CSV table of C-alpha atoms in Angstrom, one decimal:
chain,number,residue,atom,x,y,z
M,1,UNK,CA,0.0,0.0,0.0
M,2,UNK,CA,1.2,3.8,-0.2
M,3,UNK,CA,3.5,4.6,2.4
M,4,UNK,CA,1.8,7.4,4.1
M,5,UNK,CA,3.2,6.8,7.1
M,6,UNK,CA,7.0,6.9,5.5
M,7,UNK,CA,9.9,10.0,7.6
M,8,UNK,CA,8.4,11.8,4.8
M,9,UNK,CA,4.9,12.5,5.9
M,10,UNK,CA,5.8,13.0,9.8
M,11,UNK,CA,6.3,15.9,12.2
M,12,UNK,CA,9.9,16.5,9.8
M,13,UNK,CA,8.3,16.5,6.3
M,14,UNK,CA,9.9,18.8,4.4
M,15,UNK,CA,7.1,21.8,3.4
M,16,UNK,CA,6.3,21.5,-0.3
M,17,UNK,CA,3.0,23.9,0.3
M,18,UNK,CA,2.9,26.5,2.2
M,19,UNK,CA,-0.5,28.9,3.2
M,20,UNK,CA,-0.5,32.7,4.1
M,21,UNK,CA,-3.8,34.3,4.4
M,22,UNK,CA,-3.6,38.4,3.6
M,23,UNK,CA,-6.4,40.1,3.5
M,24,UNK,CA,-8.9,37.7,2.7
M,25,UNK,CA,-6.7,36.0,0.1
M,26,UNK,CA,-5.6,32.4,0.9
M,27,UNK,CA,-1.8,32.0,-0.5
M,28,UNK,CA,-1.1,28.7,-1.4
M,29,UNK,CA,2.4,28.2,-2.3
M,30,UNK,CA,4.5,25.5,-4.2
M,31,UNK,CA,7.3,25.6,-2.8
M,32,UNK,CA,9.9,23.5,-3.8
M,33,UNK,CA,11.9,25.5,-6.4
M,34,UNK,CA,14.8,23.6,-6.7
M,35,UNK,CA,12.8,20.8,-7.8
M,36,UNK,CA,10.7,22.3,-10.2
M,37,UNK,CA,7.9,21.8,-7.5
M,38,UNK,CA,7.9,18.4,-9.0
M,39,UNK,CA,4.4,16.4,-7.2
M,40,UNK,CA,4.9,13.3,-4.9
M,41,UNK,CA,2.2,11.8,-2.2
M,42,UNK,CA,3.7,14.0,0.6
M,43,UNK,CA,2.8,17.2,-1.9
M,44,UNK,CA,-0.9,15.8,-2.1
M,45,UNK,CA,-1.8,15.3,1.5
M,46,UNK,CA,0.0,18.3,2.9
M,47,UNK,CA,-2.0,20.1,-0.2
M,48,UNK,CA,-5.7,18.4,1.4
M,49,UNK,CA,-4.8,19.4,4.8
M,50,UNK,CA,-4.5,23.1,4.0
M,51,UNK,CA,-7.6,23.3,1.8
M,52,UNK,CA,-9.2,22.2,4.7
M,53,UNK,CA,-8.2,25.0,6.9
M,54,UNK,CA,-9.1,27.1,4.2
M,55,UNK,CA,-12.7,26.2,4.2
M,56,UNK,CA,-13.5,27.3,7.7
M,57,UNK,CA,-11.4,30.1,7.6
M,58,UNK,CA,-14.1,32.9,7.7
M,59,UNK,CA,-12.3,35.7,6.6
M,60,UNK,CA,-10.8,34.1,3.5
M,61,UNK,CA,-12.9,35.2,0.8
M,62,UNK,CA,-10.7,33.8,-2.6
M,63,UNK,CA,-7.7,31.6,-2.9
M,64,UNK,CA,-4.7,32.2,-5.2
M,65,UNK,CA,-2.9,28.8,-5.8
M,66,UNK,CA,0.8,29.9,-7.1
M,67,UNK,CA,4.6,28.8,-7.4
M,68,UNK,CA,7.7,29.6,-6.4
M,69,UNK,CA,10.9,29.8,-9.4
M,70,UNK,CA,10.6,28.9,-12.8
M,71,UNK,CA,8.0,26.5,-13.3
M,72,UNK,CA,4.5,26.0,-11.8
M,73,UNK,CA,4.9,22.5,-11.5
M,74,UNK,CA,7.1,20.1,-13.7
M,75,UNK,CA,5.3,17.3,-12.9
M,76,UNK,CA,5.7,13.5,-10.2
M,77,UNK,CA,8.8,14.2,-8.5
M,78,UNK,CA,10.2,10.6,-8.9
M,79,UNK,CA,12.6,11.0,-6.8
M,80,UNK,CA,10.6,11.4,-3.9
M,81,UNK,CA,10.6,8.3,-0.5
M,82,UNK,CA,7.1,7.1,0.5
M,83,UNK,CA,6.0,6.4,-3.1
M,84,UNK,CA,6.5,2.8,-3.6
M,85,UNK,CA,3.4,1.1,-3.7
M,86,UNK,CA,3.8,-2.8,-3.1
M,87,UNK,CA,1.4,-5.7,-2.8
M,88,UNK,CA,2.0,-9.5,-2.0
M,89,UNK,CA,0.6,-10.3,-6.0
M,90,UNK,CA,0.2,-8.1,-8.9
M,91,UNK,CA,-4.0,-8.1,-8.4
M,92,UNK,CA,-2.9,-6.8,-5.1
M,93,UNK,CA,-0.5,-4.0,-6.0
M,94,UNK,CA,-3.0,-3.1,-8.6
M,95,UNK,CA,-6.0,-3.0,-6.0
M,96,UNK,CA,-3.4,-0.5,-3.3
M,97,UNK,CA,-2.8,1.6,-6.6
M,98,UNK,CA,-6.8,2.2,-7.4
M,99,UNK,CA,-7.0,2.9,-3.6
M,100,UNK,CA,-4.2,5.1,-3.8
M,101,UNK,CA,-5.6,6.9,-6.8
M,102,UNK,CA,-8.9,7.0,-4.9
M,103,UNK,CA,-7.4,9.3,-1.6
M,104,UNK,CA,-5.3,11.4,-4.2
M,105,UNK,CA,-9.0,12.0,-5.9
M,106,UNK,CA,-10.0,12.8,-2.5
M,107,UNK,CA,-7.6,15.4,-1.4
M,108,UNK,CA,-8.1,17.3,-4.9
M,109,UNK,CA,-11.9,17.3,-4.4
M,110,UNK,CA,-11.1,19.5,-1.3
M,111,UNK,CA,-9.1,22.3,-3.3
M,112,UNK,CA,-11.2,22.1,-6.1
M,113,UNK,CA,-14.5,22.0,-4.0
M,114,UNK,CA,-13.7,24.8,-2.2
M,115,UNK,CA,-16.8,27.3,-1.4
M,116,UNK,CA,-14.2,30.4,-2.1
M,117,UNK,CA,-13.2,30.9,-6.0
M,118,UNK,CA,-9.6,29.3,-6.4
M,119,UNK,CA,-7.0,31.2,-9.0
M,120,UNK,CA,-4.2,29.5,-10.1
M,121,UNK,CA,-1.3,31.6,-11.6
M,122,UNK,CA,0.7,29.9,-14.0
M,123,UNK,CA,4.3,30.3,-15.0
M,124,UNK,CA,7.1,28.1,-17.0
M,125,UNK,CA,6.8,24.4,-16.7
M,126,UNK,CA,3.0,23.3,-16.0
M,127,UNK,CA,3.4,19.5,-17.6
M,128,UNK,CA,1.4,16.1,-15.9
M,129,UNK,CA,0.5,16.4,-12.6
M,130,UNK,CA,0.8,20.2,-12.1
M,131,UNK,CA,-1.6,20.6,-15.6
M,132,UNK,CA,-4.0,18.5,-13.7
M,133,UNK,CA,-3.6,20.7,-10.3
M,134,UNK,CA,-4.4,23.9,-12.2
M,135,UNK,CA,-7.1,22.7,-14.2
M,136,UNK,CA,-8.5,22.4,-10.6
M,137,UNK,CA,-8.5,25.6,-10.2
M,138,UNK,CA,-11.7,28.1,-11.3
M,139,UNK,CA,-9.7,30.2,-12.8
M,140,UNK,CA,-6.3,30.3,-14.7
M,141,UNK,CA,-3.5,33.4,-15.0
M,142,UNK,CA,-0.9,32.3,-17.3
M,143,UNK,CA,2.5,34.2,-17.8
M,144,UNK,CA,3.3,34.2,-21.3
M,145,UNK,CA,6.4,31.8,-21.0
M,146,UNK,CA,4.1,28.8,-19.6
M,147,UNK,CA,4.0,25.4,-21.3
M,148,UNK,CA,1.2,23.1,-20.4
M,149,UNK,CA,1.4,19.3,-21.7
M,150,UNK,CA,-0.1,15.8,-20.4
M,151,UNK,CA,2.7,13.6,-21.2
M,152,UNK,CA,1.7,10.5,-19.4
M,153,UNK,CA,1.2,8.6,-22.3
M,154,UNK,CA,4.5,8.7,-23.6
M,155,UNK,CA,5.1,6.4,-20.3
M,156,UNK,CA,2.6,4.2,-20.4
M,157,UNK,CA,0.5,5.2,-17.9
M,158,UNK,CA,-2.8,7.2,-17.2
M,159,UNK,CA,-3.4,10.8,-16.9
M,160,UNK,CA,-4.6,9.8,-13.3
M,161,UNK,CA,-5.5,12.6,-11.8
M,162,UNK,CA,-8.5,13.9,-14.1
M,163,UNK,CA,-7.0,16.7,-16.3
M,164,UNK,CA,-8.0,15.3,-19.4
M,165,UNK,CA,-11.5,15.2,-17.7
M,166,UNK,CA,-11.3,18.9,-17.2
M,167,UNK,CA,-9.9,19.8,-20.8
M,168,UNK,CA,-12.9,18.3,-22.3
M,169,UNK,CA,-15.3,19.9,-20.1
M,170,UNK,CA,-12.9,23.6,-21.1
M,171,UNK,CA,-12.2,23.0,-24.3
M,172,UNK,CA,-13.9,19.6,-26.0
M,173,UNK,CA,-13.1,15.9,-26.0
M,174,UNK,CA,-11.2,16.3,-29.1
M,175,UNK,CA,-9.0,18.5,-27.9
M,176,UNK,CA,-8.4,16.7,-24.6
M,177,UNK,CA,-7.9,13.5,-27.0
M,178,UNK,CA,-5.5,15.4,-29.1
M,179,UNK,CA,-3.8,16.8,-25.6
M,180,UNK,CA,-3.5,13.5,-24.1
M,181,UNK,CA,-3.3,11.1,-26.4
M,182,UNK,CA,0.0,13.2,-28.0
M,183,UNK,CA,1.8,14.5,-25.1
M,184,UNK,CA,2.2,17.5,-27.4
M,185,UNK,CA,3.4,20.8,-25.5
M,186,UNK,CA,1.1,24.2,-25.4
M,187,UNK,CA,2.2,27.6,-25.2
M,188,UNK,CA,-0.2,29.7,-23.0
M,189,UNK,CA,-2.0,32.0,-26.1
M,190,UNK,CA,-2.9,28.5,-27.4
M,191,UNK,CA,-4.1,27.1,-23.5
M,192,UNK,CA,-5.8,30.5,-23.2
M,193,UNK,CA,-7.6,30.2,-27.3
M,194,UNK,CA,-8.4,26.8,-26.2
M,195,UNK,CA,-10.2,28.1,-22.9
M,196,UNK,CA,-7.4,26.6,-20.7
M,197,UNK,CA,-6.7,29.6,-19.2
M,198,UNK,CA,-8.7,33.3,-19.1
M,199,UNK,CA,-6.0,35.4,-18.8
M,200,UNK,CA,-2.3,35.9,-20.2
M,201,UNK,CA,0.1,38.4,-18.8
M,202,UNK,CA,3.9,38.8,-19.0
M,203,UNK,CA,5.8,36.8,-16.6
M,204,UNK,CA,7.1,40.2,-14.5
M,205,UNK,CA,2.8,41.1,-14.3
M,206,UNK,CA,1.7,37.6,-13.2
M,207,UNK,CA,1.7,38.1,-9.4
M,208,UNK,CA,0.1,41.2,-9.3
M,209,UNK,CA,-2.5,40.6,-12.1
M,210,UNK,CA,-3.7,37.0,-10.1
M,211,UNK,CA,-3.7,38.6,-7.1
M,212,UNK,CA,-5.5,42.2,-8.2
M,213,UNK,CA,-8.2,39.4,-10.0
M,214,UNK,CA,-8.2,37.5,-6.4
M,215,UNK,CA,-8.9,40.8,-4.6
M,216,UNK,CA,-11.5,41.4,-6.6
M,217,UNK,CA,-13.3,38.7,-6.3
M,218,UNK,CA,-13.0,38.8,-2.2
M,219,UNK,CA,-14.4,42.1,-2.6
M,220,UNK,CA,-17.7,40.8,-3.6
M,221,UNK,CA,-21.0,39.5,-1.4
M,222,UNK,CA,-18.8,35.8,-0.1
M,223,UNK,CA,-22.4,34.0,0.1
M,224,UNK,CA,-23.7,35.3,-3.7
M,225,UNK,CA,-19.8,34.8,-4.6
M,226,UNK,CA,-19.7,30.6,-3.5
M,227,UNK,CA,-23.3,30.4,-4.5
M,228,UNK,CA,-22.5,31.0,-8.0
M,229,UNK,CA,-19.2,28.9,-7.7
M,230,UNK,CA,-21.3,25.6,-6.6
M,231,UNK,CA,-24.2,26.6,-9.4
M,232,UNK,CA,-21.8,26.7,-12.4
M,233,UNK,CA,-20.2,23.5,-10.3
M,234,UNK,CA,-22.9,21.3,-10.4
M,235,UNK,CA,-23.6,22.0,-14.2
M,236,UNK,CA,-20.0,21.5,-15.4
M,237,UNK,CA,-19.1,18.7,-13.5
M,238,UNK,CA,-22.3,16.6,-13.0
M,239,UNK,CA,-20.4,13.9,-14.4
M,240,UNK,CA,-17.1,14.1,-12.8
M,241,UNK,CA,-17.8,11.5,-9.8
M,242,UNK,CA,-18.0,8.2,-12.4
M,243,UNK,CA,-15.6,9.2,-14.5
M,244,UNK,CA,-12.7,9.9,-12.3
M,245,UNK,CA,-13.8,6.3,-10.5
M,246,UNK,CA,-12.5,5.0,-14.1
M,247,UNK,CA,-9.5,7.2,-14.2
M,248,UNK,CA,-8.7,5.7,-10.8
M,249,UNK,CA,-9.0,2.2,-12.4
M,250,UNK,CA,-7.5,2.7,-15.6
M,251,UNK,CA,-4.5,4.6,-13.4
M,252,UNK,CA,-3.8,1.4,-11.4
M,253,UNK,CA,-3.8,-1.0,-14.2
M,254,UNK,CA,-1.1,1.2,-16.2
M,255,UNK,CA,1.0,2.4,-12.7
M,256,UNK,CA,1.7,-1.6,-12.3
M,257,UNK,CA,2.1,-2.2,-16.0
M,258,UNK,CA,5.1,-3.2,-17.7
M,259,UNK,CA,4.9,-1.0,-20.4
M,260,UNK,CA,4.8,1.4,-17.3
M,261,UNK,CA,8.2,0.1,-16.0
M,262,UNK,CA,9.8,0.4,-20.1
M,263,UNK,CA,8.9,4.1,-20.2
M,264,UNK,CA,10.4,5.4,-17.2
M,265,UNK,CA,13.1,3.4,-17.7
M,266,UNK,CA,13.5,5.1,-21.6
M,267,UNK,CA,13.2,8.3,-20.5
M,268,UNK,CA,15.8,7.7,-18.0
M,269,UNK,CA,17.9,6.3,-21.0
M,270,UNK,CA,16.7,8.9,-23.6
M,271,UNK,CA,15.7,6.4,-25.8
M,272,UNK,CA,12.2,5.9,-27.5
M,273,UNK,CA,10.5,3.5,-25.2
M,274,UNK,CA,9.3,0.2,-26.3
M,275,UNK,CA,5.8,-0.7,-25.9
M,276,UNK,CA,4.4,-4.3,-25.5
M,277,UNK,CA,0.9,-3.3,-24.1
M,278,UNK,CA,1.5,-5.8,-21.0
Protein backbone atom coordinates (compact mmCIF):
# COMPACT_ATOMS: atom_id res chain seq x y z
CA UNK A 1 0.00 0.00 0.00
CA UNK A 2 1.23 3.78 -0.17
CA UNK A 3 3.53 4.62 2.37
CA UNK A 4 1.77 7.41 4.08
CA UNK A 5 3.25 6.81 7.12
CA UNK A 6 7.02 6.95 5.54
CA UNK A 7 9.89 10.02 7.57
CA UNK A 8 8.44 11.77 4.76
CA UNK A 9 4.93 12.48 5.85
CA UNK A 10 5.81 12.97 9.81
CA UNK A 11 6.32 15.91 12.19
CA UNK A 12 9.93 16.49 9.79
CA UNK A 13 8.35 16.48 6.34
CA UNK A 14 9.86 18.76 4.44
CA UNK A 15 7.15 21.81 3.38
CA UNK A 16 6.28 21.52 -0.25
CA UNK A 17 3.02 23.86 0.31
CA UNK A 18 2.92 26.51 2.20
CA UNK A 19 -0.48 28.93 3.21
CA UNK A 20 -0.49 32.70 4.05
CA UNK A 21 -3.79 34.34 4.42
CA UNK A 22 -3.60 38.36 3.64
CA UNK A 23 -6.38 40.05 3.45
CA UNK A 24 -8.93 37.70 2.71
CA UNK A 25 -6.72 36.01 0.10
CA UNK A 26 -5.65 32.36 0.87
CA UNK A 27 -1.80 32.02 -0.52
CA UNK A 28 -1.09 28.69 -1.41
CA UNK A 29 2.36 28.22 -2.35
CA UNK A 30 4.47 25.53 -4.16
CA UNK A 31 7.31 25.63 -2.78
CA UNK A 32 9.94 23.54 -3.84
CA UNK A 33 11.94 25.48 -6.36
CA UNK A 34 14.81 23.56 -6.66
CA UNK A 35 12.82 20.80 -7.81
CA UNK A 36 10.71 22.32 -10.22
CA UNK A 37 7.86 21.79 -7.54
CA UNK A 38 7.86 18.38 -9.00
CA UNK A 39 4.36 16.35 -7.23
CA UNK A 40 4.90 13.30 -4.88
CA UNK A 41 2.24 11.78 -2.21
CA UNK A 42 3.71 14.01 0.56
CA UNK A 43 2.81 17.20 -1.88
CA UNK A 44 -0.93 15.77 -2.11
CA UNK A 45 -1.82 15.30 1.45
CA UNK A 46 0.04 18.33 2.93
CA UNK A 47 -2.05 20.14 -0.19
CA UNK A 48 -5.74 18.43 1.41
CA UNK A 49 -4.82 19.45 4.81
CA UNK A 50 -4.46 23.13 4.03
CA UNK A 51 -7.56 23.28 1.81
CA UNK A 52 -9.20 22.17 4.68
CA UNK A 53 -8.21 24.95 6.89
CA UNK A 54 -9.08 27.10 4.24
CA UNK A 55 -12.67 26.24 4.20
CA UNK A 56 -13.46 27.33 7.72
CA UNK A 57 -11.35 30.10 7.59
CA UNK A 58 -14.13 32.88 7.73
CA UNK A 59 -12.31 35.73 6.64
CA UNK A 60 -10.76 34.07 3.54
CA UNK A 61 -12.89 35.21 0.75
CA UNK A 62 -10.69 33.82 -2.57
CA UNK A 63 -7.73 31.61 -2.87
CA UNK A 64 -4.75 32.21 -5.21
CA UNK A 65 -2.86 28.81 -5.85
CA UNK A 66 0.82 29.94 -7.10
CA UNK A 67 4.58 28.78 -7.35
CA UNK A 68 7.70 29.59 -6.40
CA UNK A 69 10.95 29.78 -9.40
CA UNK A 70 10.63 28.92 -12.81
CA UNK A 71 7.96 26.50 -13.34
CA UNK A 72 4.46 26.05 -11.82
CA UNK A 73 4.94 22.46 -11.49
CA UNK A 74 7.07 20.11 -13.69
CA UNK A 75 5.26 17.28 -12.91
CA UNK A 76 5.73 13.55 -10.16
CA UNK A 77 8.78 14.16 -8.46
CA UNK A 78 10.20 10.57 -8.91
CA UNK A 79 12.61 10.99 -6.80
CA UNK A 80 10.58 11.43 -3.90
CA UNK A 81 10.57 8.31 -0.54
CA UNK A 82 7.10 7.09 0.48
CA UNK A 83 6.05 6.40 -3.13
CA UNK A 84 6.54 2.76 -3.61
CA UNK A 85 3.42 1.05 -3.73
CA UNK A 86 3.79 -2.78 -3.12
CA UNK A 87 1.36 -5.71 -2.79
CA UNK A 88 2.00 -9.55 -2.04
CA UNK A 89 0.61 -10.27 -6.03
CA UNK A 90 0.22 -8.14 -8.94
CA UNK A 91 -3.95 -8.06 -8.41
CA UNK A 92 -2.92 -6.83 -5.08
CA UNK A 93 -0.54 -4.05 -6.02
CA UNK A 94 -2.97 -3.14 -8.62
CA UNK A 95 -5.99 -2.96 -6.03
CA UNK A 96 -3.40 -0.52 -3.34
CA UNK A 97 -2.79 1.57 -6.60
CA UNK A 98 -6.80 2.18 -7.42
CA UNK A 99 -7.04 2.93 -3.63
CA UNK A 100 -4.24 5.11 -3.78
CA UNK A 101 -5.65 6.89 -6.80
CA UNK A 102 -8.94 7.01 -4.91
CA UNK A 103 -7.42 9.27 -1.58
CA UNK A 104 -5.29 11.42 -4.21
CA UNK A 105 -9.00 11.97 -5.88
CA UNK A 106 -10.05 12.78 -2.54
CA UNK A 107 -7.60 15.42 -1.39
CA UNK A 108 -8.11 17.30 -4.86
CA UNK A 109 -11.86 17.34 -4.44
CA UNK A 110 -11.07 19.51 -1.31
CA UNK A 111 -9.08 22.35 -3.26
CA UNK A 112 -11.18 22.09 -6.12
CA UNK A 113 -14.55 22.04 -4.04
CA UNK A 114 -13.68 24.81 -2.22
CA UNK A 115 -16.79 27.34 -1.43
CA UNK A 116 -14.24 30.36 -2.08
CA UNK A 117 -13.16 30.86 -5.96
CA UNK A 118 -9.61 29.35 -6.35
CA UNK A 119 -7.01 31.17 -8.95
CA UNK A 120 -4.24 29.51 -10.09
CA UNK A 121 -1.35 31.57 -11.65
CA UNK A 122 0.70 29.92 -13.96
CA UNK A 123 4.35 30.30 -15.01
CA UNK A 124 7.14 28.09 -17.01
CA UNK A 125 6.78 24.39 -16.67
CA UNK A 126 3.00 23.29 -15.97
CA UNK A 127 3.40 19.53 -17.62
CA UNK A 128 1.45 16.07 -15.89
CA UNK A 129 0.54 16.42 -12.60
CA UNK A 130 0.76 20.23 -12.13
CA UNK A 131 -1.63 20.59 -15.59
CA UNK A 132 -4.01 18.52 -13.74
CA UNK A 133 -3.63 20.65 -10.35
CA UNK A 134 -4.37 23.92 -12.21
CA UNK A 135 -7.08 22.70 -14.24
CA UNK A 136 -8.46 22.35 -10.62
CA UNK A 137 -8.47 25.56 -10.16
CA UNK A 138 -11.75 28.08 -11.28
CA UNK A 139 -9.67 30.22 -12.84
CA UNK A 140 -6.27 30.34 -14.71
CA UNK A 141 -3.52 33.36 -15.00
CA UNK A 142 -0.93 32.33 -17.31
CA UNK A 143 2.48 34.18 -17.81
CA UNK A 144 3.26 34.21 -21.31
CA UNK A 145 6.43 31.77 -21.00
CA UNK A 146 4.08 28.82 -19.61
CA UNK A 147 4.04 25.41 -21.35
CA UNK A 148 1.17 23.14 -20.43
CA UNK A 149 1.41 19.28 -21.68
CA UNK A 150 -0.11 15.76 -20.38
CA UNK A 151 2.69 13.63 -21.15
CA UNK A 152 1.69 10.49 -19.38
CA UNK A 153 1.17 8.61 -22.29
CA UNK A 154 4.49 8.67 -23.60
CA UNK A 155 5.15 6.43 -20.33
CA UNK A 156 2.55 4.24 -20.38
CA UNK A 157 0.46 5.21 -17.89
CA UNK A 158 -2.80 7.19 -17.17
CA UNK A 159 -3.44 10.79 -16.91
CA UNK A 160 -4.60 9.82 -13.33
CA UNK A 161 -5.54 12.61 -11.75
CA UNK A 162 -8.51 13.92 -14.13
CA UNK A 163 -6.97 16.75 -16.26
CA UNK A 164 -8.02 15.35 -19.42
CA UNK A 165 -11.53 15.23 -17.74
CA UNK A 166 -11.29 18.85 -17.21
CA UNK A 167 -9.95 19.76 -20.77
CA UNK A 168 -12.88 18.25 -22.28
CA UNK A 169 -15.32 19.93 -20.13
CA UNK A 170 -12.91 23.63 -21.06
CA UNK A 171 -12.19 22.99 -24.30
CA UNK A 172 -13.94 19.60 -26.00
CA UNK A 173 -13.14 15.93 -25.96
CA UNK A 174 -11.16 16.30 -29.12
CA UNK A 175 -9.04 18.45 -27.87
CA UNK A 176 -8.38 16.67 -24.57
CA UNK A 177 -7.91 13.50 -26.96
CA UNK A 178 -5.47 15.40 -29.09
CA UNK A 179 -3.77 16.79 -25.63
CA UNK A 180 -3.48 13.53 -24.09
CA UNK A 181 -3.35 11.06 -26.44
CA UNK A 182 -0.03 13.21 -27.96
CA UNK A 183 1.83 14.49 -25.08
CA UNK A 184 2.15 17.51 -27.35
CA UNK A 185 3.43 20.78 -25.46
CA UNK A 186 1.07 24.23 -25.37
CA UNK A 187 2.15 27.60 -25.25
CA UNK A 188 -0.20 29.72 -23.02
CA UNK A 189 -1.97 32.01 -26.07
CA UNK A 190 -2.89 28.50 -27.36
CA UNK A 191 -4.09 27.14 -23.52
CA UNK A 192 -5.83 30.54 -23.17
CA UNK A 193 -7.63 30.17 -27.33
CA UNK A 194 -8.39 26.76 -26.18
CA UNK A 195 -10.16 28.08 -22.86
CA UNK A 196 -7.44 26.59 -20.68
CA UNK A 197 -6.70 29.65 -19.25
CA UNK A 198 -8.65 33.26 -19.07
CA UNK A 199 -5.96 35.37 -18.82
CA UNK A 200 -2.29 35.92 -20.15
CA UNK A 201 0.05 38.40 -18.79
CA UNK A 202 3.88 38.77 -19.01
CA UNK A 203 5.83 36.79 -16.64
CA UNK A 204 7.05 40.17 -14.48
CA UNK A 205 2.79 41.15 -14.25
CA UNK A 206 1.74 37.57 -13.23
CA UNK A 207 1.73 38.14 -9.40
CA UNK A 208 0.05 41.23 -9.31
CA UNK A 209 -2.53 40.64 -12.10
CA UNK A 210 -3.71 37.03 -10.10
CA UNK A 211 -3.66 38.56 -7.05
CA UNK A 212 -5.48 42.18 -8.25
CA UNK A 213 -8.15 39.42 -9.98
CA UNK A 214 -8.18 37.51 -6.43
CA UNK A 215 -8.85 40.79 -4.64
CA UNK A 216 -11.46 41.39 -6.60
CA UNK A 217 -13.29 38.72 -6.32
CA UNK A 218 -13.05 38.79 -2.17
CA UNK A 219 -14.44 42.08 -2.55
CA UNK A 220 -17.68 40.79 -3.60
CA UNK A 221 -20.97 39.46 -1.44
CA UNK A 222 -18.81 35.76 -0.10
CA UNK A 223 -22.38 34.05 0.05
CA UNK A 224 -23.72 35.26 -3.67
CA UNK A 225 -19.78 34.79 -4.65
CA UNK A 226 -19.70 30.58 -3.49
CA UNK A 227 -23.29 30.42 -4.50
CA UNK A 228 -22.48 30.98 -7.96
CA UNK A 229 -19.20 28.94 -7.74
CA UNK A 230 -21.29 25.65 -6.57
CA UNK A 231 -24.17 26.59 -9.40
CA UNK A 232 -21.83 26.70 -12.42
CA UNK A 233 -20.22 23.51 -10.33
CA UNK A 234 -22.93 21.25 -10.45
CA UNK A 235 -23.59 22.00 -14.16
CA UNK A 236 -20.04 21.52 -15.44
CA UNK A 237 -19.12 18.74 -13.46
CA UNK A 238 -22.27 16.56 -13.00
CA UNK A 239 -20.41 13.87 -14.42
CA UNK A 240 -17.13 14.09 -12.82
CA UNK A 241 -17.76 11.48 -9.77
CA UNK A 242 -18.03 8.16 -12.41
CA UNK A 243 -15.64 9.25 -14.50
CA UNK A 244 -12.66 9.91 -12.33
CA UNK A 245 -13.75 6.31 -10.55
CA UNK A 246 -12.55 4.96 -14.06
CA UNK A 247 -9.47 7.17 -14.15
CA UNK A 248 -8.65 5.66 -10.80
CA UNK A 249 -9.02 2.18 -12.44
CA UNK A 250 -7.48 2.70 -15.63
CA UNK A 251 -4.51 4.62 -13.43
CA UNK A 252 -3.82 1.38 -11.43
CA UNK A 253 -3.76 -1.03 -14.17
CA UNK A 254 -1.12 1.25 -16.16
CA UNK A 255 1.01 2.44 -12.65
CA UNK A 256 1.68 -1.61 -12.30
CA UNK A 257 2.06 -2.19 -15.96
CA UNK A 258 5.05 -3.25 -17.71
CA UNK A 259 4.86 -1.00 -20.38
CA UNK A 260 4.75 1.38 -17.34
CA UNK A 261 8.22 0.05 -16.02
CA UNK A 262 9.81 0.39 -20.09
CA UNK A 263 8.86 4.13 -20.22
CA UNK A 264 10.45 5.39 -17.23
CA UNK A 265 13.05 3.36 -17.73
CA UNK A 266 13.50 5.10 -21.58
CA UNK A 267 13.19 8.27 -20.46
CA UNK A 268 15.78 7.68 -18.05
CA UNK A 269 17.87 6.28 -21.05
CA UNK A 270 16.72 8.86 -23.63
CA UNK A 271 15.75 6.36 -25.79
CA UNK A 272 12.20 5.86 -27.45
CA UNK A 273 10.48 3.46 -25.19
CA UNK A 274 9.30 0.20 -26.26
CA UNK A 275 5.81 -0.66 -25.91
CA UNK A 276 4.35 -4.25 -25.55
CA UNK A 277 0.94 -3.32 -24.11
CA UNK A 278 1.52 -5.80 -21.02
Amino acid sequence: MIDTVSTETGEGAERRVRLEVEDGIALLTLCRPDKLNGWSWESTRQLGLLADRIRFDPSVRAVLLRAEGRAFCAGIDVTAPGGAITGDSPAERTHNYYEGIRWVHERFAVLARLPQPVIAAVQGYCLGFGFELALMADIRIAADDAVFALPEAGLGVAVDAGGDLRIAREAGAGWAKFLALTGRRIDAATAERLNLVQLVVPPGLLEEASRELAAEIAANAPLAVQGIKRGIDAYADAALPAALDRVAMTAALTLTSEDSREGYRAKAARRPPHFRGA
